[in-house]
XYZ file of C-alpha atoms in Angstrom:
514
model
C -42.384 -19.752 27.127
C -39.478 -19.912 24.567
C -37.331 -21.043 27.308
C -35.683 -24.484 27.444
C -33.356 -26.336 29.489
C -30.554 -28.021 27.366
C -27.359 -30.080 27.767
C -23.980 -29.309 26.068
C -21.223 -31.697 25.327
C -17.801 -30.150 24.701
C -15.114 -32.709 23.838
C -14.894 -35.127 26.896
C -16.596 -32.250 29.257
C -20.421 -32.096 29.665
C -22.763 -29.225 30.852
C -26.136 -30.051 32.196
C -29.235 -27.903 32.624
C -28.204 -24.760 30.618
C -30.931 -22.258 30.094
C -31.710 -21.223 26.781
C -34.393 -18.406 25.959
C -35.116 -18.363 22.078
C -36.447 -14.998 22.353
C -33.067 -13.756 22.559
C -30.304 -13.526 19.846
C -28.288 -17.094 19.550
C -24.956 -14.676 20.189
C -26.407 -14.616 23.904
C -26.380 -18.004 24.373
C -22.758 -18.156 22.726
C -21.901 -15.790 25.038
C -22.951 -18.203 28.306
C -20.957 -21.283 26.548
C -17.986 -18.973 26.096
C -18.104 -18.341 30.099
C -18.218 -21.896 30.637
C -15.732 -23.208 28.318
C -13.614 -19.968 27.343
C -14.242 -20.955 23.387
C -14.680 -17.401 21.918
C -18.164 -17.114 20.238
C -16.667 -16.444 16.662
C -14.663 -19.905 16.956
C -17.791 -21.876 18.182
C -19.990 -24.245 15.980
C -23.259 -25.474 17.915
C -24.868 -28.603 16.312
C -28.214 -30.011 17.115
C -29.285 -33.079 14.763
C -26.780 -31.972 12.300
C -28.043 -28.558 12.058
C -25.295 -25.684 12.770
C -26.633 -22.813 14.903
C -26.437 -19.236 13.254
C -25.389 -16.236 15.046
C -28.655 -14.215 13.930
C -31.672 -16.820 14.275
C -32.636 -19.892 15.863
C -32.616 -22.348 12.933
C -32.869 -25.578 15.022
C -35.540 -27.311 16.728
C -34.996 -26.967 20.688
C -36.745 -28.624 23.204
C -36.329 -29.663 26.906
C -33.412 -31.980 27.691
C -31.907 -31.869 24.070
C -28.176 -32.271 23.906
C -26.068 -29.815 21.740
C -22.583 -30.430 20.358
C -20.295 -27.798 20.704
C -17.042 -27.799 18.605
C -14.444 -25.459 18.858
C -11.107 -24.818 20.642
C -10.287 -21.882 23.104
C -7.409 -19.521 22.437
C -4.166 -20.062 24.154
C -3.253 -17.370 26.951
C -0.371 -15.122 25.275
C 3.129 -16.102 26.689
C 5.047 -13.271 27.781
C 7.855 -12.940 25.157
C 11.539 -13.851 26.039
C 12.485 -10.282 24.864
C 10.119 -7.651 25.748
C 9.026 -4.966 23.039
C 10.737 -1.965 22.849
C 8.396 0.974 22.022
C 9.579 4.235 19.672
C 9.538 6.601 22.415
C 11.946 4.503 24.460
C 14.492 4.020 21.720
C 17.697 5.972 21.009
C 18.799 7.364 17.843
C 20.746 4.557 16.702
C 17.967 2.043 17.699
C 15.513 4.127 15.778
C 17.944 4.334 12.739
C 18.049 0.154 12.819
C 14.292 -0.363 13.289
C 13.188 2.008 10.233
C 16.381 1.010 8.337
C 17.562 4.609 7.597
C 20.731 5.631 6.522
C 23.492 7.644 8.196
C 22.703 11.334 8.861
C 25.845 13.858 8.874
C 26.135 16.117 12.102
C 25.987 20.215 11.202
C 29.190 21.424 12.318
C 27.993 25.146 11.982
C 26.185 26.075 9.022
C 27.649 23.050 6.974
C 24.187 21.714 5.870
C 25.245 22.961 2.375
C 27.869 20.460 2.241
C 25.671 17.864 4.298
C 22.715 18.124 1.720
C 25.198 17.675 -1.349
C 26.916 14.630 -0.106
C 23.489 12.870 0.747
C 22.372 13.584 -2.947
C 25.403 12.363 -4.633
C 25.564 9.423 -2.450
C 22.106 8.175 -4.007
C 24.384 7.497 -7.279
C 25.347 3.808 -7.025
C 27.845 3.873 -9.672
C 29.815 6.944 -7.990
C 29.850 4.862 -4.612
C 31.337 1.788 -6.191
C 33.774 4.488 -8.445
C 34.968 5.484 -4.988
C 35.307 2.228 -3.582
C 37.781 0.915 -6.468
C 39.931 4.261 -6.198
C 43.255 3.953 -4.571
C 45.147 6.729 -3.205
C 48.148 7.593 -5.510
C 51.719 7.522 -4.273
C 53.993 10.430 -4.891
C 51.530 13.227 -4.447
C 51.881 16.856 -3.408
C 52.626 17.179 0.525
C 51.585 19.541 2.934
C 48.718 21.990 2.671
C 48.997 21.600 -1.289
C 48.669 17.731 -0.751
C 45.680 18.127 1.705
C 43.866 20.640 -0.916
C 44.359 18.413 -4.006
C 41.559 16.508 -5.720
C 42.961 13.360 -4.575
C 42.689 14.486 -0.604
C 38.785 15.326 -1.379
C 38.460 12.029 -3.607
C 40.094 9.811 -0.666
C 38.060 11.611 2.007
C 34.815 11.113 0.190
C 35.453 7.388 -0.352
C 36.260 7.036 3.583
C 33.207 9.347 4.364
C 30.635 7.095 2.059
C 32.403 3.773 3.335
C 31.641 4.945 7.040
C 27.910 5.575 5.996
C 27.543 2.537 4.453
C 28.716 0.690 7.702
C 26.811 2.590 10.100
C 23.055 4.119 10.213
C 23.574 6.681 13.063
C 24.882 10.094 12.750
C 28.130 10.567 11.481
C 30.409 13.624 12.213
C 32.239 14.637 8.900
C 35.061 16.687 10.639
C 37.736 15.259 8.459
C 35.964 15.874 5.056
C 35.156 19.385 5.955
C 38.598 20.295 6.883
C 39.886 18.872 3.454
C 36.973 20.979 1.793
C 38.062 24.024 3.702
C 41.595 23.772 2.755
C 40.788 23.443 -0.936
C 38.111 25.747 -1.216
C 38.911 28.500 1.520
C 35.894 30.683 0.431
C 33.982 27.942 2.237
C 35.607 28.303 5.643
C 34.718 32.127 6.279
C 33.541 33.106 9.532
C 30.960 35.532 10.829
C 31.333 37.957 13.705
C 30.576 35.429 16.325
C 32.997 32.913 15.077
C 30.860 30.410 13.409
C 30.955 29.288 9.742
C 29.229 31.422 7.300
C 26.248 29.460 5.137
C 27.436 28.662 1.716
C 25.892 28.061 -1.758
C 24.965 24.531 -1.869
C 25.162 24.337 -5.785
C 28.610 25.985 -5.691
C 29.732 22.910 -3.218
C 28.119 20.615 -5.766
C 29.801 22.075 -8.635
C 33.270 21.979 -7.040
C 33.110 18.798 -5.584
C 32.189 17.191 -9.217
C 35.050 19.012 -10.632
C 37.378 17.555 -8.052
C 36.019 13.907 -8.647
C 36.184 14.756 -12.425
C 40.153 14.805 -11.897
C 40.772 11.870 -10.032
C 37.941 8.940 -10.768
C 38.763 7.751 -14.169
C 36.213 6.486 -16.725
C 34.596 3.097 -16.825
C 34.931 0.710 -19.794
C 31.823 -1.511 -20.774
C 33.741 -3.634 -23.596
C 37.033 -3.103 -25.586
C 35.234 -2.096 -28.553
C 33.322 0.731 -27.028
C 33.615 3.883 -29.350
C 32.994 6.413 -27.072
C 35.561 7.672 -25.109
C 35.540 9.709 -21.873
C 38.205 11.499 -19.939
C 36.792 10.839 -16.509
C 33.789 9.103 -14.583
C 31.997 12.167 -14.050
C 31.972 13.183 -17.602
C 30.682 9.810 -18.423
C 27.800 9.464 -15.867
C 26.889 13.395 -15.062
C 28.175 15.073 -18.227
C 26.169 16.025 -21.321
C 27.032 17.695 -24.902
C 25.094 20.373 -26.354
C 25.440 21.181 -30.107
C 25.384 24.870 -30.237
C 24.796 27.198 -33.464
C 25.247 31.046 -33.396
C 23.809 33.065 -35.998
C 24.170 36.981 -36.311
C 20.554 38.279 -36.596
C 21.943 41.790 -38.301
C 23.813 39.976 -41.059
C 21.985 37.225 -42.751
C 24.957 36.234 -45.181
C 27.305 35.813 -42.321
C 27.678 32.063 -41.891
C 26.498 30.519 -38.706
C 29.127 29.008 -36.566
C 28.767 25.813 -34.987
C 30.432 24.295 -31.795
C 30.190 22.055 -28.925
C 29.849 22.769 -25.146
C 29.649 20.266 -22.666
C 27.799 20.556 -19.286
C 27.436 18.868 -16.001
C 24.095 20.440 -15.077
C 21.097 22.412 -16.927
C 20.094 25.570 -15.858
C 16.077 26.197 -15.171
C 15.810 29.750 -15.787
C 12.790 31.526 -13.889
C 10.951 34.474 -15.167
C 7.368 35.669 -14.820
C 5.979 33.221 -17.829
C 7.729 30.113 -16.415
C 5.503 27.898 -14.338
C 7.334 24.536 -14.976
C 10.694 23.118 -15.061
C 10.384 22.097 -18.667
C 9.667 25.747 -20.024
C 12.631 26.889 -17.959
C 14.646 24.649 -19.167
C 13.893 25.761 -22.773
C 14.780 29.184 -22.070
C 18.580 28.273 -21.808
C 18.306 26.553 -25.302
C 17.513 29.682 -27.080
C 19.359 33.057 -26.195
C 20.201 36.266 -27.552
C 23.806 38.147 -26.902
C 26.028 40.514 -28.181
C 29.435 40.011 -29.834
C 31.888 41.153 -32.229
C 30.643 40.393 -35.861
C 33.344 39.724 -38.375
C 31.341 40.700 -41.296
C 30.105 43.988 -39.704
C 33.250 45.110 -37.918
C 31.287 45.996 -35.016
C 29.057 44.272 -32.010
C 26.098 42.649 -33.088
C 23.162 40.524 -31.795
C 23.548 36.942 -32.236
C 20.988 34.021 -31.578
C 22.301 31.242 -29.760
C 20.479 27.791 -29.949
C 21.571 24.982 -28.122
C 20.335 21.459 -28.279
C 21.518 18.312 -26.433
C 23.693 15.694 -28.463
C 24.612 13.554 -25.547
C 22.449 12.789 -22.571
C 24.037 11.693 -19.429
C 22.608 8.697 -17.309
C 22.431 11.077 -14.198
C 21.226 14.669 -15.240
C 21.291 17.486 -12.712
C 18.897 20.481 -13.076
C 19.736 23.714 -11.202
C 16.993 25.846 -10.236
C 18.113 29.619 -11.107
C 16.501 31.134 -7.757
C 19.450 33.292 -6.650
C 19.926 36.712 -8.298
C 22.536 39.314 -6.734
C 21.173 42.507 -5.664
C 24.077 44.831 -5.398
C 22.518 47.407 -3.212
C 21.962 44.928 -0.507
C 24.993 42.899 -1.556
C 23.335 39.510 -1.432
C 22.059 36.993 -3.530
C 18.498 37.233 -3.247
C 16.041 34.271 -3.626
C 13.100 33.952 -6.215
C 10.557 32.245 -4.258
C 8.251 31.446 -7.128
C 6.446 27.970 -7.332
C 7.999 26.094 -10.467
C 6.710 22.734 -10.624
C 8.947 19.793 -11.604
C 7.906 16.129 -12.428
C 8.935 12.989 -10.877
C 9.244 11.549 -14.583
C 11.229 13.688 -16.775
C 11.541 13.281 -20.825
C 14.248 15.093 -22.148
C 13.646 14.356 -25.671
C 12.348 17.691 -26.789
C 15.782 19.229 -25.751
C 17.670 16.926 -28.053
C 19.181 17.175 -31.343
C 17.140 15.202 -34.348
C 19.966 12.819 -34.583
C 20.169 12.042 -30.693
C 16.173 11.887 -31.013
C 16.598 9.253 -33.545
C 19.034 6.963 -31.634
C 16.547 7.521 -28.538
C 13.352 6.279 -30.527
C 14.167 2.163 -30.469
C 14.213 2.302 -26.581
C 11.229 4.771 -26.318
C 9.317 2.286 -28.348
C 9.950 -0.500 -25.951
C 8.746 1.681 -23.050
C 5.642 2.487 -24.694
C 4.840 -1.357 -25.564
C 5.543 -2.120 -22.149
C 3.037 0.320 -21.015
C 0.296 -0.440 -23.458
C 0.701 -4.116 -22.506
C 0.265 -3.065 -18.652
C -3.022 -0.772 -19.722
C -4.401 -4.117 -21.354
C -3.589 -6.102 -18.840
C -5.095 -4.000 -16.013
C -8.305 -3.701 -18.431
C -8.510 -7.358 -18.551
C -8.321 -7.859 -14.710
C -10.626 -5.013 -14.052
C -12.926 -7.438 -11.994
C -10.058 -8.733 -10.210
C -8.421 -7.615 -6.782
C -5.427 -5.464 -6.440
C -3.453 -8.535 -4.837
C -4.606 -10.857 -7.985
C -3.575 -8.414 -10.546
C 0.028 -8.068 -8.692
C 0.377 -12.004 -8.200
C -0.227 -12.250 -11.887
C 2.495 -9.712 -12.970
C 5.274 -11.602 -15.301
C 8.460 -11.848 -13.938
C 10.572 -8.821 -15.469
C 14.408 -8.247 -15.827
C 16.066 -4.735 -16.056
C 17.294 -3.566 -19.654
C 20.406 -1.461 -20.073
C 19.865 2.301 -20.004
C 22.919 3.128 -21.713
C 23.956 3.123 -25.235
C 26.089 -0.092 -26.070
C 28.908 2.131 -27.317
C 28.526 4.846 -24.648
C 28.657 3.658 -21.012
C 27.224 6.306 -18.729
C 24.554 7.659 -21.539
C 21.077 7.570 -21.216
C 19.222 5.863 -24.348
C 15.793 6.491 -24.032
C 15.448 10.314 -22.858
C 13.359 9.306 -19.677
C 14.780 10.129 -16.316
C 13.087 9.547 -12.847
C 13.778 11.893 -9.796
C 16.136 10.385 -7.581
C 17.626 13.454 -4.989
C 16.341 16.965 -4.499
C 18.632 19.421 -2.822
C 16.115 22.192 -1.224
C 16.721 25.736 0.525
C 14.953 27.397 3.045
C 15.462 31.130 3.463
C 15.642 34.215 1.582
C 19.343 34.256 0.326
C 21.847 31.717 -0.530
C 24.210 32.838 2.251
C 21.683 32.305 4.840
C 18.782 29.912 5.472
C 18.948 26.366 5.503
C 19.825 23.361 2.964
C 18.302 19.775 2.911
C 18.684 16.850 1.036
C 15.727 14.307 0.009
C 16.868 11.121 -1.688
C 14.432 8.193 -3.122
C 15.000 5.183 -0.867
C 12.633 2.839 -2.870
C 9.857 2.568 -4.969
C 7.930 6.023 -3.808
C 9.354 5.982 -0.588
C 11.874 8.847 0.159
C 14.239 9.913 3.045
C 14.642 13.510 4.403
C 18.070 14.165 5.268
C 18.088 17.318 7.552
C 21.757 16.879 8.616
C 21.720 14.179 11.410
C 17.848 14.126 11.491
C 16.789 11.349 9.140
C 13.039 10.774 8.507
C 11.089 8.794 5.839
C 8.375 10.996 3.836
C 6.158 9.961 1.006
C 6.316 11.393 -2.563
C 3.600 13.735 -2.102
C 6.214 15.661 0.225
C 8.579 15.874 -2.606
C 5.679 17.402 -5.008
C 5.473 19.877 -2.149
C 8.981 21.585 -2.602
C 8.435 23.365 -5.853
C 8.483 26.759 -3.999
C 6.140 29.623 -3.503
C 6.640 30.262 -0.043
C 8.917 30.017 2.966
C 8.875 26.107 2.715
C 11.715 24.044 1.461
C 12.366 24.898 -2.387
C 13.856 22.681 -4.896
C 17.238 24.238 -5.836
C 18.992 21.010 -7.174
C 17.457 18.158 -8.708
C 19.151 15.062 -9.598
C 17.644 12.529 -12.156
C 18.679 8.994 -12.534
C 17.856 6.974 -15.799
C 14.477 5.477 -16.070
C 15.077 1.695 -16.180
C 12.834 -0.444 -18.574
C 11.632 -3.724 -17.121
C 11.071 -6.288 -19.833
C 9.069 -9.596 -19.037
C 11.730 -12.688 -19.233
C 9.931 -14.121 -22.284
C 10.401 -10.976 -24.183
C 14.129 -10.655 -23.049
C 14.627 -14.243 -23.979
C 13.446 -13.682 -27.341
C 15.498 -10.370 -27.848
C 18.701 -12.141 -26.380
C 18.434 -15.062 -28.835
C 18.882 -12.821 -31.911
C 22.391 -11.796 -31.175
C 24.787 -13.349 -28.780
C 27.068 -10.382 -28.557
C 24.348 -7.920 -27.887
C 22.775 -10.222 -25.413
C 26.198 -10.097 -23.602
C 26.468 -6.348 -23.529
C 22.544 -6.022 -22.461
C 23.600 -8.267 -19.538
C 26.422 -6.164 -18.627
C 23.970 -2.865 -18.868
C 21.470 -4.756 -16.941
C 23.411 -5.118 -14.228
C 24.461 -1.385 -14.176
C 20.816 -0.442 -14.863
C 19.330 -1.927 -11.383
C 16.431 0.486 -9.719
C 18.489 3.059 -7.715
C 18.045 2.963 -3.832
C 20.202 4.112 -1.000
C 21.896 1.719 1.429
């Protein structure tokens, strides 16, 4: 019989005449020891004549009266926490917001989701938040309703609201801002038969707010020698420029006219052929129109070609999803699925001159990407954690041209915010804001309901059904991260350039919502 009686010594304690059956797995014996000592089997080490007992087989000589040595300590009984844990279902809205570090939501005051979504998207721009913080109310402004409807009133109200949102992470009721908006833009205060506010077009709200800020927020300066001058902060950070050429297709001898046009957003036109945002944007760059020809003395067809000669740091793209239907008297929605990228490259939309200026920074991006691929290939046998630990320390590089603060010096953008619409017309349905929080984590701002979402959820906003459809996209600058050693070498070449890069790098921190 493979049954024996053994003694076990554990620290100062001894256990006599314990039965052992070597036909059973050693784990059964360890379970007996656990019952006697409280030492978990996975924490036990059983020794006999220097040999350690395995879990699967009896690999040591056992005989009656043998003494085995047990090593191991039993786990302490968990103490009841001083502060008892609180479960998600027991938390109120404010406690949930604090636990998940979610930003403040905005209460819907009756079909005001268009305003709430717009504000959340605009607030994602760190430079705009900082510019509003620095804004001071001007003395001697207009009084009465004229003063309340002024750009100054809107700007101050947005400043106060954003500061309130920064201090809190629960729901905020934007009554004062809504009042200022209604006074400045009476069409937004229209009510229906039941007395509630009518739904409004979020892109119209977006555009009107930028025009108000355009009049009050001054342009920022990078250095005294900055050569590119801007009339306002909005023109500087959100404004781009087209080089436009008009050519009469019916009179080849007529000289082409050239001009410049400023823009605060690009339009993505939607036709039967368009499936991707990039192709929709290209439709805007080549158009045909009819106008008076001085050489022919009559209306003629002209070809209009537009190319971007100045890219802003923050590029707004509007999907032209609404078309007016006179019979129904509504702006009907085009539900077509239009794919948009998380990383957007505007290089092909630019003039040859701007493309040449963008090349140096684009080359650096490619060098870093190639180095990352090489590092990954060399470490293909290493774990993800090991590769992460071996990543070199990096510093962000400026994303603006040295002589043009608020520009984009590479043509590369990263999606930062999405304003969506759910419904069949611009004057009905529901608007929601989606803002990048950190890395690939996003926040959905459904009025005062704020919740985290992943990047896959953002890509599903391309349209094609009754789900939320992307209406306005806000792209921020893609920031180049250079290894510290590389950055030091570049900085050593030109002290003045290094100083400017340092200023730009501070500006070029990765975007996140507070």
